[in-house]
Amino acid sequence: MTPVEHGPLSGSSSPAAKPAIKECEPGEHVQEQAYYLDTCARFDRAEVASEYRARKNVSTARNRREWQCIEKALATIPSGAAVLDLPCGSGRLEPLLEKRGYRVTAADYSSHMVDTARAAYLEASNQPDLLEHMRFMQQDVMQMNFADGEFDAVICNRLLHHYPTPGLRQQALRECKRVSRGIVVISYFSNLALSALRFHLKNRFKSRTPTDRVPIWFRVLEQDLDAVGLRCTGTYPVRYGLSPQTYLRLEGC
């Protein structure tokens, strides 16, 4: 995969061509690498990026509820702040972050997502090229090429539910914490929802052990946060008791 970077903001280099999983015990490494590479492969496709743009870059009720949660988590982040959106997917958050006056870096492991997000932003903003406050680039959440504390806030939206093991979640969280001098906003799938109960019952009935989009208890995620030196200072469910999608505002301990 050829790393790409689009945008006038200066700063970071492109990520390493090969993904990396660090700090795993030998017995865990192979399985965690498999989960990680599977997630990368599923989303690093042009047709998936195109489908995401058609489905995600629209004003649906669910997308509006998710943005409201993110906006609440960012309430103390002032205009002019540097904000990283990783993974940015097809770029649905970028116009909304721009409206808050942020200097936005939209990044994703998938070069297809990066290209799609950039094209969607330019089309929505009716601009021939990017302005100084916006850049799009390829980055790996597990090993970013950003400086320590480069951003005032980091958003890691709709990613952690694809990582079924503490090792994967902790490495992503550790990197998000490293590059943020302020807060980290994440989403995860919580067990405190009817759809989460349905998910578990369906898989138990089929005698299946799911490894993707698995709802977990907050106490499980809290162990990951403790391990990397983060604490939760705000909780924002998308639809409390119904949807497992939950946003957290995190700060360093």
CSV table of N, CA and C in Angstrom, one decimal, residues 93-237:
chain,number,residue,atom,x,y,z
A,93,LEU,N,-17.3,13.3,9.4
A,93,LEU,CA,-17.1,14.2,10.5
A,93,LEU,C,-16.4,15.5,10.1
A,94,GLU,N,-15.7,15.5,9.0
A,94,GLU,CA,-14.9,16.7,8.7
A,94,GLU,C,-15.6,18.0,8.5
A,95,PRO,N,-16.7,18.0,7.8
A,95,PRO,CA,-17.5,19.3,7.7
A,95,PRO,C,-18.0,19.8,9.0
A,96,LEU,N,-18.3,18.8,9.9
A,96,LEU,CA,-18.9,19.2,11.2
A,96,LEU,C,-17.8,19.7,12.1
A,97,LEU,N,-16.6,19.1,12.0
A,97,LEU,CA,-15.4,19.6,12.8
A,97,LEU,C,-15.0,21.0,12.3
A,98,GLU,N,-15.1,21.1,11.0
A,98,GLU,CA,-14.7,22.4,10.4
A,98,GLU,C,-15.6,23.5,10.9
A,99,LYS,N,-16.9,23.2,11.0
A,99,LYS,CA,-17.8,24.2,11.5
A,99,LYS,C,-17.5,24.7,12.9
A,100,ARG,N,-16.9,23.8,13.7
A,100,ARG,CA,-16.5,24.2,15.0
A,100,ARG,C,-15.2,25.0,15.1
A,101,GLY,N,-14.7,25.2,13.9
A,101,GLY,CA,-13.5,26.1,13.8
A,101,GLY,C,-12.2,25.4,14.1
A,102,TYR,N,-12.2,24.0,14.0
A,102,TYR,CA,-11.0,23.3,14.3
A,102,TYR,C,-10.0,23.2,13.1
A,103,ARG,N,-8.7,23.0,13.4
A,103,ARG,CA,-7.7,22.6,12.4
A,103,ARG,C,-7.7,21.1,12.3
A,104,VAL,N,-8.2,20.5,11.3
A,104,VAL,CA,-8.6,19.1,11.2
A,104,VAL,C,-7.5,18.3,10.4
A,105,THR,N,-7.1,17.2,11.0
A,105,THR,CA,-6.4,16.2,10.3
A,105,THR,C,-7.2,14.9,10.3
A,106,ALA,N,-7.6,14.6,9.1
A,106,ALA,CA,-8.4,13.4,8.8
A,106,ALA,C,-7.5,12.3,8.3
A,107,ALA,N,-7.5,11.2,9.0
A,107,ALA,CA,-6.5,10.1,8.7
A,107,ALA,C,-7.2,8.7,8.8
A,108,ASP,N,-6.6,7.8,8.0
A,108,ASP,CA,-7.2,6.5,8.0
A,108,ASP,C,-6.1,5.5,7.5
A,109,TYR,N,-6.2,4.3,7.9
A,109,TYR,CA,-5.2,3.2,7.4
A,109,TYR,C,-5.4,3.0,5.9
A,110,SER,N,-6.7,3.1,5.5
A,110,SER,CA,-7.0,2.8,4.1
A,110,SER,C,-6.8,4.1,3.2
A,111,SER,N,-5.9,3.9,2.2
A,111,SER,CA,-5.7,5.0,1.2
A,111,SER,C,-7.0,5.3,0.4
A,112,HIS,N,-7.8,4.2,0.3
A,112,HIS,CA,-9.1,4.4,-0.4
A,112,HIS,C,-10.1,5.3,0.4
A,113,MET,N,-10.1,5.1,1.7
A,113,MET,CA,-10.9,5.9,2.6
A,113,MET,C,-10.4,7.4,2.6
A,114,VAL,N,-9.1,7.5,2.6
A,114,VAL,CA,-8.5,8.9,2.6
A,114,VAL,C,-8.9,9.6,1.3
A,115,ASP,N,-8.7,9.0,0.2
A,115,ASP,CA,-9.1,9.6,-1.1
A,115,ASP,C,-10.5,10.0,-1.2
A,116,THR,N,-11.4,9.0,-0.7
A,116,THR,CA,-12.8,9.3,-0.7
A,116,THR,C,-13.2,10.4,0.2
A,117,ALA,N,-12.6,10.4,1.4
A,117,ALA,CA,-12.9,11.5,2.4
A,117,ALA,C,-12.5,12.8,1.8
A,118,ARG,N,-11.4,12.9,1.2
A,118,ARG,CA,-10.9,14.2,0.6
A,118,ARG,C,-11.9,14.6,-0.5
A,119,ALA,N,-12.2,13.7,-1.4
A,119,ALA,CA,-13.1,14.1,-2.5
A,119,ALA,C,-14.5,14.5,-1.9
A,120,ALA,N,-15.0,13.8,-0.9
A,120,ALA,CA,-16.3,14.2,-0.3
A,120,ALA,C,-16.2,15.6,0.3
A,121,TYR,N,-15.1,15.9,1.0
A,121,TYR,CA,-15.0,17.2,1.6
A,121,TYR,C,-15.0,18.3,0.6
A,122,LEU,N,-14.2,18.1,-0.5
A,122,LEU,CA,-14.0,19.2,-1.5
A,122,LEU,C,-15.4,19.4,-2.2
A,123,GLU,N,-16.1,18.3,-2.5
A,123,GLU,CA,-17.4,18.4,-3.1
A,123,GLU,C,-18.4,19.1,-2.2
A,124,ALA,N,-18.4,18.8,-0.9
A,124,ALA,CA,-19.4,19.4,0.0
A,124,ALA,C,-19.0,20.9,0.3
A,125,SER,N,-17.8,21.2,0.3
A,125,SER,CA,-17.4,22.6,0.5
A,125,SER,C,-17.3,23.4,-0.8
A,126,ASN,N,-17.5,22.8,-1.9
A,126,ASN,CA,-17.4,23.5,-3.2
A,126,ASN,C,-16.1,24.2,-3.4
A,127,GLN,N,-15.0,23.6,-3.1
A,127,GLN,CA,-13.7,24.2,-3.2
A,127,GLN,C,-12.8,23.4,-4.2
A,128,PRO,N,-11.9,24.1,-4.9
A,128,PRO,CA,-11.1,23.4,-5.9
A,128,PRO,C,-9.9,22.6,-5.1
A,129,ASP,N,-9.6,23.1,-4.0
A,129,ASP,CA,-8.5,22.5,-3.2
A,129,ASP,C,-8.6,22.8,-1.7
A,130,LEU,N,-7.8,22.1,-0.9
A,130,LEU,CA,-7.9,22.2,0.5
A,130,LEU,C,-7.4,23.5,1.0
A,131,LEU,N,-8.0,24.0,2.1
A,131,LEU,CA,-7.5,25.2,2.8
A,131,LEU,C,-6.5,24.8,3.9
A,132,GLU,N,-5.9,25.8,4.5
A,132,GLU,CA,-4.8,25.6,5.4
A,132,GLU,C,-5.2,24.8,6.7
A,133,HIS,N,-6.5,24.8,7.0
A,133,HIS,CA,-6.9,24.2,8.3
A,133,HIS,C,-7.3,22.7,8.1
A,134,MET,N,-7.2,22.2,6.9
A,134,MET,CA,-7.7,20.8,6.7
A,134,MET,C,-6.6,20.0,5.9
A,135,ARG,N,-6.4,18.8,6.4
A,135,ARG,CA,-5.5,17.9,5.7
A,135,ARG,C,-6.0,16.5,5.8
A,136,PHE,N,-5.7,15.7,4.8
A,136,PHE,CA,-6.1,14.3,4.8
A,136,PHE,C,-4.8,13.4,4.5
A,137,MET,N,-4.7,12.3,5.3
A,137,MET,CA,-3.4,11.6,5.2
A,137,MET,C,-3.7,10.1,5.7
A,138,GLN,N,-2.8,9.2,5.2
A,138,GLN,CA,-2.8,7.8,5.6
A,138,GLN,C,-2.0,7.7,6.8
A,139,GLN,N,-2.6,7.0,7.9
A,139,GLN,CA,-1.9,6.8,9.1
A,139,GLN,C,-2.5,5.5,9.7
A,140,ASP,N,-1.6,4.8,10.4
A,140,ASP,CA,-2.0,3.5,11.1
A,140,ASP,C,-2.2,3.9,12.6
A,141,VAL,N,-3.4,3.6,13.1
A,141,VAL,CA,-3.7,4.0,14.5
A,141,VAL,C,-2.8,3.2,15.5
A,142,MET,N,-2.3,2.1,15.1
A,142,MET,CA,-1.4,1.3,15.9
A,142,MET,C,0.0,1.9,16.0
A,143,GLN,N,0.4,2.7,15.1
A,143,GLN,CA,1.7,3.3,15.0
A,143,GLN,C,1.7,4.6,14.2
A,144,MET,N,1.3,5.7,14.8
A,144,MET,CA,1.2,6.9,14.1
A,144,MET,C,2.5,7.6,13.9
A,145,ASN,N,2.7,8.4,12.9
A,145,ASN,CA,3.9,9.2,12.6
A,145,ASN,C,3.7,10.6,13.0
A,146,PHE,N,2.9,10.8,14.1
A,146,PHE,CA,2.7,12.2,14.6
A,146,PHE,C,3.6,12.3,15.9
A,147,ALA,N,3.9,13.6,16.2
A,147,ALA,CA,4.7,13.9,17.3
A,147,ALA,C,3.8,13.7,18.6
A,148,ASP,N,4.5,13.5,19.7
A,148,ASP,CA,3.8,13.4,21.0
A,148,ASP,C,3.1,14.8,21.2
A,149,GLY,N,1.8,14.7,21.7
A,149,GLY,CA,1.0,15.9,22.0
A,149,GLY,C,0.8,16.8,20.8
A,150,GLU,N,0.7,16.3,19.6
A,150,GLU,CA,0.5,17.1,18.4
A,150,GLU,C,-0.9,17.7,18.3
A,151,PHE,N,-1.8,17.1,19.0
A,151,PHE,CA,-3.2,17.5,18.8
A,151,PHE,C,-3.8,17.9,20.2
A,152,ASP,N,-4.8,18.8,20.1
A,152,ASP,CA,-5.6,19.2,21.3
A,152,ASP,C,-6.6,18.1,21.6
A,153,ALA,N,-7.1,17.4,20.6
A,153,ALA,CA,-8.1,16.3,20.8
A,153,ALA,C,-7.9,15.3,19.7
A,154,VAL,N,-8.2,14.0,20.1
A,154,VAL,CA,-8.2,12.9,19.1
A,154,VAL,C,-9.5,12.2,19.2
A,155,ILE,N,-10.1,12.0,18.0
A,155,ILE,CA,-11.3,11.3,17.9
A,155,ILE,C,-11.1,9.9,17.3
A,156,CYS,N,-11.4,8.8,18.0
A,156,CYS,CA,-11.3,7.5,17.4
A,156,CYS,C,-12.7,6.9,17.4
A,157,ASN,N,-13.4,7.1,16.3
A,157,ASN,CA,-14.8,6.8,16.1
A,157,ASN,C,-15.0,5.5,15.4
A,158,ARG,N,-15.8,4.6,15.9
A,158,ARG,CA,-16.3,3.4,15.3
A,158,ARG,C,-15.1,2.5,14.9
A,159,LEU,N,-14.2,2.3,15.9
A,159,LEU,CA,-13.0,1.4,15.6
A,159,LEU,C,-12.9,0.3,16.6
A,160,LEU,N,-13.0,0.6,17.9
A,160,LEU,CA,-12.6,-0.3,19.0
A,160,LEU,C,-13.5,-1.5,19.0
A,161,HIS,N,-14.7,-1.4,18.5
A,161,HIS,CA,-15.6,-2.6,18.5
A,161,HIS,C,-15.1,-3.7,17.5
A,162,HIS,N,-14.2,-3.3,16.6
A,162,HIS,CA,-13.6,-4.3,15.7
A,162,HIS,C,-12.4,-5.0,16.3
A,163,TYR,N,-12.0,-4.6,17.5
A,163,TYR,CA,-10.8,-5.2,18.2
A,163,TYR,C,-11.3,-6.0,19.4
A,164,PRO,N,-11.3,-7.3,19.3
A,164,PRO,CA,-11.9,-8.2,20.3
A,164,PRO,C,-10.9,-8.4,21.5
A,165,THR,N,-9.7,-8.0,21.4
A,165,THR,CA,-8.7,-8.3,22.5
A,165,THR,C,-8.2,-7.1,23.2
A,166,PRO,N,-7.9,-7.2,24.5
A,166,PRO,CA,-7.4,-6.0,25.2
A,166,PRO,C,-6.1,-5.5,24.6
A,167,GLY,N,-5.2,-6.4,24.1
A,167,GLY,CA,-4.0,-6.0,23.5
A,167,GLY,C,-4.2,-5.0,22.3
A,168,LEU,N,-5.1,-5.3,21.4
A,168,LEU,CA,-5.4,-4.4,20.3
A,168,LEU,C,-6.0,-3.1,20.8
A,169,ARG,N,-7.0,-3.2,21.7
A,169,ARG,CA,-7.6,-1.9,22.1
A,169,ARG,C,-6.6,-1.1,22.9
A,170,GLN,N,-5.8,-1.7,23.7
A,170,GLN,CA,-4.8,-0.9,24.5
A,170,GLN,C,-3.8,-0.2,23.6
A,171,GLN,N,-3.3,-0.9,22.6
A,171,GLN,CA,-2.3,-0.3,21.7
A,171,GLN,C,-2.9,0.9,21.0
A,172,ALA,N,-4.1,0.8,20.5
A,172,ALA,CA,-4.8,1.9,19.8
A,172,ALA,C,-5.0,3.1,20.8
A,173,LEU,N,-5.5,2.8,22.0
A,173,LEU,CA,-5.7,3.8,23.0
A,173,LEU,C,-4.4,4.5,23.4
A,174,ARG,N,-3.3,3.7,23.5
A,174,ARG,CA,-2.0,4.2,23.9
A,174,ARG,C,-1.5,5.2,22.9
A,175,GLU,N,-1.7,4.9,21.6
A,175,GLU,CA,-1.2,5.8,20.5
A,175,GLU,C,-2.1,7.1,20.5
A,176,CYS,N,-3.4,6.9,20.7
A,176,CYS,CA,-4.3,8.1,20.7
A,176,CYS,C,-3.9,9.0,21.9
A,177,LYS,N,-3.6,8.4,23.0
A,177,LYS,CA,-3.2,9.2,24.2
A,177,LYS,C,-1.9,9.9,23.9
A,178,ARG,N,-0.9,9.2,23.3
A,178,ARG,CA,0.4,9.8,23.0
A,178,ARG,C,0.3,11.1,22.2
A,179,VAL,N,-0.5,11.1,21.1
A,179,VAL,CA,-0.5,12.2,20.2
A,179,VAL,C,-1.4,13.3,20.6
A,180,SER,N,-2.2,13.1,21.7
A,180,SER,CA,-3.1,14.1,22.2
A,180,SER,C,-2.5,14.8,23.5
A,181,ARG,N,-2.5,16.1,23.5
A,181,ARG,CA,-2.1,16.9,24.7
A,181,ARG,C,-3.4,17.3,25.5
A,182,GLY,N,-4.5,16.9,24.9
A,182,GLY,CA,-5.8,17.2,25.6
A,182,GLY,C,-6.6,16.0,25.9
A,183,ILE,N,-7.7,15.8,25.1
A,183,ILE,CA,-8.6,14.7,25.4
A,183,ILE,C,-8.6,13.7,24.2
A,184,VAL,N,-9.1,12.5,24.5
A,184,VAL,CA,-9.4,11.5,23.5
A,184,VAL,C,-10.8,11.1,23.5
A,185,VAL,N,-11.5,11.1,22.4
A,185,VAL,CA,-12.9,10.8,22.3
A,185,VAL,C,-13.0,9.4,21.6
A,186,ILE,N,-13.6,8.4,22.2
A,186,ILE,CA,-13.7,7.1,21.6
A,186,ILE,C,-15.1,6.7,21.6
A,187,SER,N,-15.4,5.7,20.7
A,187,SER,CA,-16.7,5.0,20.8
A,187,SER,C,-16.4,3.5,21.0
A,188,TYR,N,-17.4,2.9,21.7
A,188,TYR,CA,-17.3,1.4,21.9
A,188,TYR,C,-18.7,0.9,22.0
A,189,PHE,N,-18.8,-0.4,21.9
A,189,PHE,CA,-20.1,-1.1,22.0
A,189,PHE,C,-20.3,-1.6,23.4
A,190,SER,N,-21.3,-1.0,24.1
A,190,SER,CA,-21.6,-1.3,25.5
A,190,SER,C,-22.6,-2.5,25.6
A,191,ASN,N,-22.5,-3.3,26.6
A,191,ASN,CA,-23.4,-4.3,26.9
A,191,ASN,C,-24.8,-3.8,27.4
A,192,LEU,N,-24.8,-2.6,27.8
A,192,LEU,CA,-26.0,-2.0,28.4
A,192,LEU,C,-27.0,-1.5,27.4
A,193,ALA,N,-27.5,-2.5,26.6
A,193,ALA,CA,-28.4,-2.2,25.5
A,193,ALA,C,-29.2,-3.4,25.1
A,194,LEU,N,-30.4,-3.2,24.6
A,194,LEU,CA,-31.2,-4.4,24.2
A,194,LEU,C,-30.6,-5.1,23.0
A,195,SER,N,-30.0,-4.3,22.1
A,195,SER,CA,-29.4,-4.9,20.9
A,195,SER,C,-28.2,-5.7,21.3
A,196,ALA,N,-27.5,-5.3,22.3
A,196,ALA,CA,-26.3,-6.1,22.8
A,196,ALA,C,-26.8,-7.5,23.3
A,197,LEU,N,-27.9,-7.4,24.1
A,197,LEU,CA,-28.4,-8.7,24.6
A,197,LEU,C,-28.9,-9.6,23.4
A,198,ARG,N,-29.5,-9.0,22.4
A,198,ARG,CA,-29.9,-9.8,21.3
A,198,ARG,C,-28.7,-10.4,20.5
A,199,PHE,N,-27.6,-9.6,20.4
A,199,PHE,CA,-26.4,-10.0,19.8
A,199,PHE,C,-25.8,-11.3,20.5
A,200,HIS,N,-25.8,-11.2,21.8
A,200,HIS,CA,-25.2,-12.3,22.6
A,200,HIS,C,-26.1,-13.6,22.5
A,201,LEU,N,-27.4,-13.4,22.6
A,201,LEU,CA,-28.3,-14.5,22.5
A,201,LEU,C,-28.3,-15.2,21.1
A,202,LYS,N,-28.2,-14.4,20.1
A,202,LYS,CA,-28.2,-14.9,18.7
A,202,LYS,C,-26.9,-15.8,18.5
A,203,ASN,N,-25.8,-15.3,19.0
A,203,ASN,CA,-24.6,-16.0,18.8
A,203,ASN,C,-24.5,-17.3,19.7
A,204,ARG,N,-25.1,-17.2,20.9
A,204,ARG,CA,-25.1,-18.4,21.7
A,204,ARG,C,-26.0,-19.4,21.1
A,205,PHE,N,-27.2,-19.0,20.6
A,205,PHE,CA,-28.1,-19.9,19.9
A,205,PHE,C,-27.4,-20.7,18.8
A,206,LYS,N,-26.6,-20.0,18.0
A,206,LYS,CA,-25.9,-20.6,16.9
A,206,LYS,C,-24.5,-21.2,17.3
A,207,SER,N,-24.3,-21.2,18.6
A,207,SER,CA,-23.0,-21.8,19.1
A,207,SER,C,-21.8,-21.2,18.4
A,208,ARG,N,-21.8,-19.9,18.3
A,208,ARG,CA,-20.8,-19.1,17.5
A,208,ARG,C,-20.1,-18.1,18.5
A,209,THR,N,-18.8,-18.1,18.4
A,209,THR,CA,-18.0,-17.1,19.1
A,209,THR,C,-17.7,-15.9,18.3
A,210,PRO,N,-18.3,-14.8,18.4
A,210,PRO,CA,-18.1,-13.6,17.5
A,210,PRO,C,-16.7,-13.0,17.9
A,211,THR,N,-16.1,-12.4,16.9
A,211,THR,CA,-14.8,-11.7,17.1
A,211,THR,C,-14.9,-10.3,16.5
A,212,ASP,N,-16.0,-9.8,16.2
A,212,ASP,CA,-16.1,-8.5,15.6
A,212,ASP,C,-17.4,-7.9,16.1
A,213,ARG,N,-17.4,-6.5,16.3
A,213,ARG,CA,-18.6,-5.8,16.8
A,213,ARG,C,-19.2,-6.4,18.0
A,214,VAL,N,-18.3,-6.8,18.9
A,214,VAL,CA,-18.8,-7.5,20.1
A,214,VAL,C,-19.0,-6.4,21.3
A,215,PRO,N,-20.2,-6.3,21.8
A,215,PRO,CA,-20.4,-5.4,23.0
A,215,PRO,C,-19.7,-6.0,24.2
A,216,ILE,N,-19.2,-5.0,25.0
A,216,ILE,CA,-18.5,-5.4,26.2
A,216,ILE,C,-19.0,-4.6,27.4
A,217,TRP,N,-18.7,-5.0,28.6
A,217,TRP,CA,-19.0,-4.2,29.8
A,217,TRP,C,-18.0,-3.1,30.0
A,218,PHE,N,-18.5,-2.0,30.5
A,218,PHE,CA,-17.6,-0.9,30.7
A,218,PHE,C,-16.4,-1.2,31.6
A,219,ARG,N,-16.6,-2.1,32.6
A,219,ARG,CA,-15.5,-2.5,33.5
A,219,ARG,C,-14.4,-3.2,32.7
A,220,VAL,N,-14.7,-3.9,31.6
A,220,VAL,CA,-13.7,-4.5,30.8
A,220,VAL,C,-12.9,-3.4,30.0
A,221,LEU,N,-13.6,-2.4,29.5
A,221,LEU,CA,-12.9,-1.3,28.8
A,221,LEU,C,-12.1,-0.5,29.8
A,222,GLU,N,-12.6,-0.3,31.0
A,222,GLU,CA,-12.0,0.5,32.0
A,222,GLU,C,-10.6,-0.1,32.4
A,223,GLN,N,-10.5,-1.5,32.3
A,223,GLN,CA,-9.2,-2.1,32.5
A,223,GLN,C,-8.2,-1.7,31.4
A,224,ASP,N,-8.7,-1.6,30.2
A,224,ASP,CA,-7.8,-1.1,29.1
A,224,ASP,C,-7.4,0.3,29.3
A,225,LEU,N,-8.3,1.2,29.8
A,225,LEU,CA,-8.0,2.6,30.0
A,225,LEU,C,-7.0,2.7,31.2
A,226,ASP,N,-7.2,1.9,32.2
A,226,ASP,CA,-6.2,1.9,33.3
A,226,ASP,C,-4.8,1.5,32.9
A,227,ALA,N,-4.8,0.5,32.0
A,227,ALA,CA,-3.5,0.0,31.5
A,227,ALA,C,-2.7,1.0,30.7
A,228,VAL,N,-3.4,2.0,30.1
A,228,VAL,CA,-2.6,3.0,29.3
A,228,VAL,C,-2.6,4.4,29.9
A,229,GLY,N,-3.2,4.5,31.1
A,229,GLY,CA,-3.2,5.8,31.8
A,229,GLY,C,-4.2,6.8,31.4
A,230,LEU,N,-5.4,6.3,31.0
A,230,LEU,CA,-6.5,7.1,30.7
A,230,LEU,C,-7.7,6.9,31.7
A,231,ARG,N,-8.5,8.0,31.8
A,231,ARG,CA,-9.7,7.9,32.7
A,231,ARG,C,-10.9,8.5,32.0
A,232,CYS,N,-12.0,8.0,32.2
A,232,CYS,CA,-13.3,8.5,31.6
A,232,CYS,C,-13.8,9.7,32.3
A,233,THR,N,-14.0,10.8,31.6
A,233,THR,CA,-14.6,12.0,32.3
A,233,THR,C,-15.9,12.4,31.7
A,234,GLY,N,-16.5,11.5,30.8
A,234,GLY,CA,-17.8,11.8,30.2
A,234,GLY,C,-18.3,10.6,29.4
A,235,THR,N,-19.5,10.3,29.6
A,235,THR,CA,-20.1,9.1,28.9
A,235,THR,C,-21.4,9.6,28.1
A,236,TYR,N,-21.5,9.2,26.9
A,236,TYR,CA,-22.5,9.7,26.0
A,236,TYR,C,-23.1,8.6,25.2
A,237,PRO,N,-24.1,7.9,25.7
A,237,PRO,CA,-24.8,6.9,24.9
A,237,PRO,C,-25.5,7.4,23.7
